[in-house]
Coordinates of C-alpha atoms in Angstrom, one line a residue:
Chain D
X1 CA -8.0 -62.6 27.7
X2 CA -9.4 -59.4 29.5
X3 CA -6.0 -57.7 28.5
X4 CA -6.9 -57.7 24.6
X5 CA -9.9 -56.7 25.2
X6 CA -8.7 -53.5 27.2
X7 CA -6.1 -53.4 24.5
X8 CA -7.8 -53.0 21.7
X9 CA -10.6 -50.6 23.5
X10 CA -7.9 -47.6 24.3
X11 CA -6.8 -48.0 20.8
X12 CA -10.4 -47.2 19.4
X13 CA -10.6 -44.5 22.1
X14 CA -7.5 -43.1 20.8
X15 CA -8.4 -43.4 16.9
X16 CA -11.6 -41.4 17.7
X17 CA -9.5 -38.4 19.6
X18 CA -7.1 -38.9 16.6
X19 CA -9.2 -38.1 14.0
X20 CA -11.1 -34.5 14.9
X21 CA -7.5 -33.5 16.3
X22 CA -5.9 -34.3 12.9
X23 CA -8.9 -32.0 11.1
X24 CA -8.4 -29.2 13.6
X25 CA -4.1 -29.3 13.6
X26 CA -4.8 -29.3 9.1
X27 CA -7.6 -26.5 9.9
X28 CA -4.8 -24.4 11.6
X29 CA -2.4 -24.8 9.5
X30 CA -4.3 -23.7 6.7
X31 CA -5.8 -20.8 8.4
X32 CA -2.3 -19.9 9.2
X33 CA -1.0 -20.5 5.7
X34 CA -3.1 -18.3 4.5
X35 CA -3.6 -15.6 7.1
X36 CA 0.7 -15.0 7.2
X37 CA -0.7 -13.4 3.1
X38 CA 2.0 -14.5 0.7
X39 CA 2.0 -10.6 -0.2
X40 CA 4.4 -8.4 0.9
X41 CA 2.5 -5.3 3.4
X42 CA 2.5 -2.1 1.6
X43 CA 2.3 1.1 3.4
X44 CA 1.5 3.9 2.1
X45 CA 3.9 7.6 1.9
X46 CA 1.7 11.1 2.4
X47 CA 3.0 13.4 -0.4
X48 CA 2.2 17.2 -1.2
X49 CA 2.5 18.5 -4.5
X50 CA 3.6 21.4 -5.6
X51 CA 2.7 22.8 -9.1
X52 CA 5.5 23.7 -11.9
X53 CA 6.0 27.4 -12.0
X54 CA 4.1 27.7 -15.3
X55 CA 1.2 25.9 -14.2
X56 CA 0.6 28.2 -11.5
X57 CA 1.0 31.4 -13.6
X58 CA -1.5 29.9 -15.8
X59 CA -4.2 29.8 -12.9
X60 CA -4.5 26.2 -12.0
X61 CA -5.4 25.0 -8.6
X62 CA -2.2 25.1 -6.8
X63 CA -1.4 23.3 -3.7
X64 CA -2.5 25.6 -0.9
X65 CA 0.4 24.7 1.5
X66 CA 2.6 26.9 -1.1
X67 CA 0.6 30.0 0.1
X68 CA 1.3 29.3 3.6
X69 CA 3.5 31.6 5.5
X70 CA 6.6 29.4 4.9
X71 CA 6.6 30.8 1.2
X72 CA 8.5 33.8 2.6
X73 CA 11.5 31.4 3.0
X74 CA 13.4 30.8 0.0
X75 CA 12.7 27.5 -1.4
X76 CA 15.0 24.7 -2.2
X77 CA 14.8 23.0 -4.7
X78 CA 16.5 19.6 -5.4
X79 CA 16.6 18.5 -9.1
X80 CA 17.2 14.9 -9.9
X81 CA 18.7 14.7 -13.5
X82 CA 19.6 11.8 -16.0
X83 CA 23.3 12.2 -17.5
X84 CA 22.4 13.7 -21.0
X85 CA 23.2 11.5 -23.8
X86 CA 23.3 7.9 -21.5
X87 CA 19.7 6.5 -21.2
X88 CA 20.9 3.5 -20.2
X89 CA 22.8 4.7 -17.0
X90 CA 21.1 4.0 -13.5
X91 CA 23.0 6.2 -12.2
X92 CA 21.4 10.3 -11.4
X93 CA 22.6 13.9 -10.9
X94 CA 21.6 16.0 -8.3
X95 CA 21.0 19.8 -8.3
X96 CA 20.4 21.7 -5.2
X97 CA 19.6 25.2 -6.2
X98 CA 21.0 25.2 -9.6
X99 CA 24.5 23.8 -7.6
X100 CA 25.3 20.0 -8.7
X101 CA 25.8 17.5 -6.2
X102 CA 27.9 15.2 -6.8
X103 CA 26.6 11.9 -4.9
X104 CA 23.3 11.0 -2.6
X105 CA 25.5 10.8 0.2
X106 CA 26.6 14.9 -0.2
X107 CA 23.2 15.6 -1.1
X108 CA 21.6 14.4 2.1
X109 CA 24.6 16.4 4.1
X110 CA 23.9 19.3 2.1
X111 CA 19.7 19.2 3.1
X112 CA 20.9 17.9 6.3
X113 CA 22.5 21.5 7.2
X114 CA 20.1 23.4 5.7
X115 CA 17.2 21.7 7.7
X116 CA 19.4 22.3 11.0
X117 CA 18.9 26.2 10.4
X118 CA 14.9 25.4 9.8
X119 CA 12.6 22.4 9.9
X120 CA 10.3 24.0 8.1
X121 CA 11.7 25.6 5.2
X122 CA 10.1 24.3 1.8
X123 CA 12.0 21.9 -0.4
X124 CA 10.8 21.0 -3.8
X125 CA 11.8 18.4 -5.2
X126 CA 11.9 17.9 -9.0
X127 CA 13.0 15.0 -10.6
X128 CA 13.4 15.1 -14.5
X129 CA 10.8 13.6 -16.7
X130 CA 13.2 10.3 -17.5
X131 CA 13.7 9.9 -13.9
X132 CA 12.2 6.3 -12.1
X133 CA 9.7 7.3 -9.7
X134 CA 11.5 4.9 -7.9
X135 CA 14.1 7.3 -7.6
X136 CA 12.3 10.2 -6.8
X137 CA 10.3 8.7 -3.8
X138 CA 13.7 7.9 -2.5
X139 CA 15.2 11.3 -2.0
X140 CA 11.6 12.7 -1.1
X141 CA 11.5 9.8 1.9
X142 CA 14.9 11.0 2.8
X143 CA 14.4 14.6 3.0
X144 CA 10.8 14.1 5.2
X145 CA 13.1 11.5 7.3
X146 CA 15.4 14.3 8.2
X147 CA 12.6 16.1 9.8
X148 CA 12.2 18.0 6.9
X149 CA 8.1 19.7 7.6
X150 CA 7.3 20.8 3.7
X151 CA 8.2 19.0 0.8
X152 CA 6.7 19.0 -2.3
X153 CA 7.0 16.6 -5.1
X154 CA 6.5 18.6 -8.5
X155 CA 3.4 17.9 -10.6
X156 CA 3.5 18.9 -14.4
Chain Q
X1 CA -55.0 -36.7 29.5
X2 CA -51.9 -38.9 29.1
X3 CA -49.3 -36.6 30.7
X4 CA -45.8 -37.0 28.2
X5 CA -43.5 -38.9 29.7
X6 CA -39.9 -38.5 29.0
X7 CA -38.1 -41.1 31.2
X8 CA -37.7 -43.8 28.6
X9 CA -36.3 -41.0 25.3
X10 CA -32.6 -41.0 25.2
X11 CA -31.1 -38.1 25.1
X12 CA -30.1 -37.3 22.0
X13 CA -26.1 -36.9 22.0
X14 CA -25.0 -34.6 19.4
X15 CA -21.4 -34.8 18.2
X16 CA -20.2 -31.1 18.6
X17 CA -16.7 -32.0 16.5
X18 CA -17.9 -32.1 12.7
X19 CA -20.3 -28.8 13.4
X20 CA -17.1 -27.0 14.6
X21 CA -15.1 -28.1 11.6
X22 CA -17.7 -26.9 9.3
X23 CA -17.9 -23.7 11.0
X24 CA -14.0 -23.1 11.3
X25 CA -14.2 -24.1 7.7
X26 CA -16.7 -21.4 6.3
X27 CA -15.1 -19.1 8.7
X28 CA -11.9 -19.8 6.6
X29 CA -13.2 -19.6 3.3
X30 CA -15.0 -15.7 4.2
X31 CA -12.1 -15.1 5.3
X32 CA -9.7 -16.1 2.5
X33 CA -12.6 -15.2 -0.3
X34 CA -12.7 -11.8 1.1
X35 CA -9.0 -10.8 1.0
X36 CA -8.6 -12.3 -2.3
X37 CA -11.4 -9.9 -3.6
X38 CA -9.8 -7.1 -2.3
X39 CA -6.6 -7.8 -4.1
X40 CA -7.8 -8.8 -7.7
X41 CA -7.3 -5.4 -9.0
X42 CA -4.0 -4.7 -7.8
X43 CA -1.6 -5.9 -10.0
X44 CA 1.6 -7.1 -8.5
X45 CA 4.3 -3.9 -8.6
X46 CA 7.8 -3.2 -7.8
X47 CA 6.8 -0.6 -5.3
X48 CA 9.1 2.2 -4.4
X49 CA 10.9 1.8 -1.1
X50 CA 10.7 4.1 1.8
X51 CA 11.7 4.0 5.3
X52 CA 8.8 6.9 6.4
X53 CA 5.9 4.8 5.4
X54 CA 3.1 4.1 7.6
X55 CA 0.5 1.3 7.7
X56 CA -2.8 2.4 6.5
X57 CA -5.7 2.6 8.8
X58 CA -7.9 5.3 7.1
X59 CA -11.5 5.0 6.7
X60 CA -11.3 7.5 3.7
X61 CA -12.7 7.0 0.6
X62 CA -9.5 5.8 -1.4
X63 CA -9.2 5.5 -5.3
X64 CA -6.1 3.2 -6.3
X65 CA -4.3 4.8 -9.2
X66 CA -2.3 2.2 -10.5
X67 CA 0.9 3.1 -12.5
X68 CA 2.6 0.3 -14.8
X69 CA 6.6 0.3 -15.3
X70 CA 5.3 0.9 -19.2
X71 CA 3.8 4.2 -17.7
X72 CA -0.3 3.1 -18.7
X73 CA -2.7 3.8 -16.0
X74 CA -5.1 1.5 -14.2
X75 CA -8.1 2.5 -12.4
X76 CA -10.2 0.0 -10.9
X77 CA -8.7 -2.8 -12.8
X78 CA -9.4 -1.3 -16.2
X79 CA -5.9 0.3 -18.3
X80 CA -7.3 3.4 -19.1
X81 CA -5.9 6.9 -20.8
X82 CA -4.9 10.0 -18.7
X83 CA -7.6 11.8 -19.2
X84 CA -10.1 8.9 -18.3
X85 CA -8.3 8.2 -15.3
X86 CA -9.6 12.4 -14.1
X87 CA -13.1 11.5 -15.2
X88 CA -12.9 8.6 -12.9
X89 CA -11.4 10.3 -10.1
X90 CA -14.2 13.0 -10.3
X91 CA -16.9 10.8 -10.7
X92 CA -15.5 9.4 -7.9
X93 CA -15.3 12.4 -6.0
X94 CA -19.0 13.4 -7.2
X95 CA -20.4 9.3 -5.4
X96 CA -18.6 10.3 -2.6
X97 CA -19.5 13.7 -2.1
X98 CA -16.3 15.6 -1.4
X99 CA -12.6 14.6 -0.7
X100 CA -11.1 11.3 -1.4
X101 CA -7.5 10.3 -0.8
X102 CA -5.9 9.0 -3.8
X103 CA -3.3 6.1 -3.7
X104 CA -0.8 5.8 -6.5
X105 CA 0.4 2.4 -6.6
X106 CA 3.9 3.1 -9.0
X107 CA 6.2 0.9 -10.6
X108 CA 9.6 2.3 -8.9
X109 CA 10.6 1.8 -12.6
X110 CA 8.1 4.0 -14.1
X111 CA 9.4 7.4 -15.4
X112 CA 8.9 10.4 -13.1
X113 CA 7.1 12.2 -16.0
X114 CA 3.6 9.8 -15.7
X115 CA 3.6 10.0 -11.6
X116 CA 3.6 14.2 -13.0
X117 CA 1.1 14.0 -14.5
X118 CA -1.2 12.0 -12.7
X119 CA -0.4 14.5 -9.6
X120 CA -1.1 17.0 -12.0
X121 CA -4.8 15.9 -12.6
X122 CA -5.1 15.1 -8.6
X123 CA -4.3 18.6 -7.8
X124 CA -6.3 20.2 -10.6
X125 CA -9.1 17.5 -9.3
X126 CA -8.5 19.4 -6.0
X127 CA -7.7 16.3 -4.5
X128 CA -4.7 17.4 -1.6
X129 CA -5.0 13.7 0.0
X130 CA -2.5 11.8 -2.4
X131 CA -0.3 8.8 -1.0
X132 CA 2.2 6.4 -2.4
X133 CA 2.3 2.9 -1.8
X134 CA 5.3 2.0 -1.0
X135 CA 7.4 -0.6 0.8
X136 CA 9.4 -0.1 3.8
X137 CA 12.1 -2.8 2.8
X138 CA 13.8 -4.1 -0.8
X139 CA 12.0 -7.6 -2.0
X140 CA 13.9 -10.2 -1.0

């Protein structure tokens, strides 16, 4: 007789830690549900920007950083083209220095030696109007990833 | 006078466990309320990737600059013309008083010659304090 009695007592006992532990473990789980944000983490990319030559002739505020003392180096400028007459294809030319590159590969090799000789000597880069920004923050990451200390994306 | 007496009150025994939900709860819903209202103007982008971003921990005034893949412009929510968005920005500049940081949120899709332009105005804006949004990986 006394046995049910204790029997049935724990379970109540256990029913009424149950029940706040259930509400905090769902509380948690929510909290954490939400808190990991379904959103993927942007980060954000620091760009300079360097005017078109005809802007600046035409007096317009251009980026300071050009009259710097690294303007007595020649610049390099990287061109990112579309093939003329195929809209439709992904793929895009680059020009280092009016010299046409003939994949990404060659063209990091080729900024890769110049920025050996000097860290700091300014590359411009100047994708064509058609070109996905996409595109053009890709070889502007690359270039500040090889330690590259001035590079300007053009602005037109 | 009859001096209280308190031996014969119970104490009162106040159940701790509901309060803490409700707290945990409201504490939640701030929370969750809060981010969400930061995000309602950004419309979900296929952001350009790059390996050299950083998180973002400046305390700078930042206008978002929005660029859609169809190359419109979006400042604070609102699809707005060119020339609009550089009104905005120096009105924006002008409630600030001085330099803001820009941060163009771009559709890697979008074609180079909108991103141009819109540096175009930053620079004329003398804003030097641009930044890209970017991720640091391809969507899975």
């Amino acid at each position: 007789m006394k046995s049910t009695y204790s029997n049935r007592s724990s379970r109540t006992s256990v029913d009424s830690v149950m029940t706040p532990m259930i509400d905090v473990v769902f509380l948690l789980l929510i909290f954490f549900l939400t808190a990991s944000s379904f959103q993927k983490l942007e980060k954000t990319l620091p760009s300079a920007v360097a005017s078109a030559p005809d802007q600046k002739s035409k007096g317009t505020d251009s980026n300071p950083q050009l009259d710097s003392p690294t303007t007595d180096l020649s610049d390099v400028v990287v061109e990112i083209q579309l093939p003329s007459g195929n809209a439709a294809a992904q793929t895009v030319r680059y020009v280092v220095n009016s010299e046409p590159v003939d994949s990404y590969q060659t063209l990091e090799a080729r900024l890769k030696a110049i920025l050996k000789v000097r860290l700091d000597v300014p590359i411009v880069i100047d994708p064509a109007d058609r070109v996905p920004s996409g595109e053009a923050i890709r070889v502007y990451d690359m270039v500040r990833l090889n330690g590259a200390t001035a590079v300007f994306l053009v602005a037109r | 006078m009859r001096i209280p007496n308190y031996r014969g009150t119970q104490s009162v025994n106040i159940n701790m466990t509901p309060m803490i939900d409700v707290t945990f709860l409201l504490i939640i819903f701030f929370l969750v309320s809060s981010h969400l209202a930061k995000q309602e103007t950004f419309v979900p982008l296929d952001l350009p990737i790059a390996s050299a971003g950083a998180p973002d921990f400046s305390e700078k005034a930042t206008a978002t600059v929005q660029v859609l893949a169809s190359g419109e412009y979006q400042l604070n929510g609102q699809t707005i013309p060119l020339d609009q968005v550089r009104r905005g920005l120096l009105s924006r500049m002008n409630a600030e008083g001085g330099a803001i940081r820009v941060r163009i949120r771009t559709d890697r899709r979008t074609d180079y010659s909108h991103v141009a332009s819109l540096l175009k105005i930053c620079v004329i804006a003398g804003i030097t304090d641009v930044v890209f949004a970017v991720y640091d990986e391809p969507a899975s």
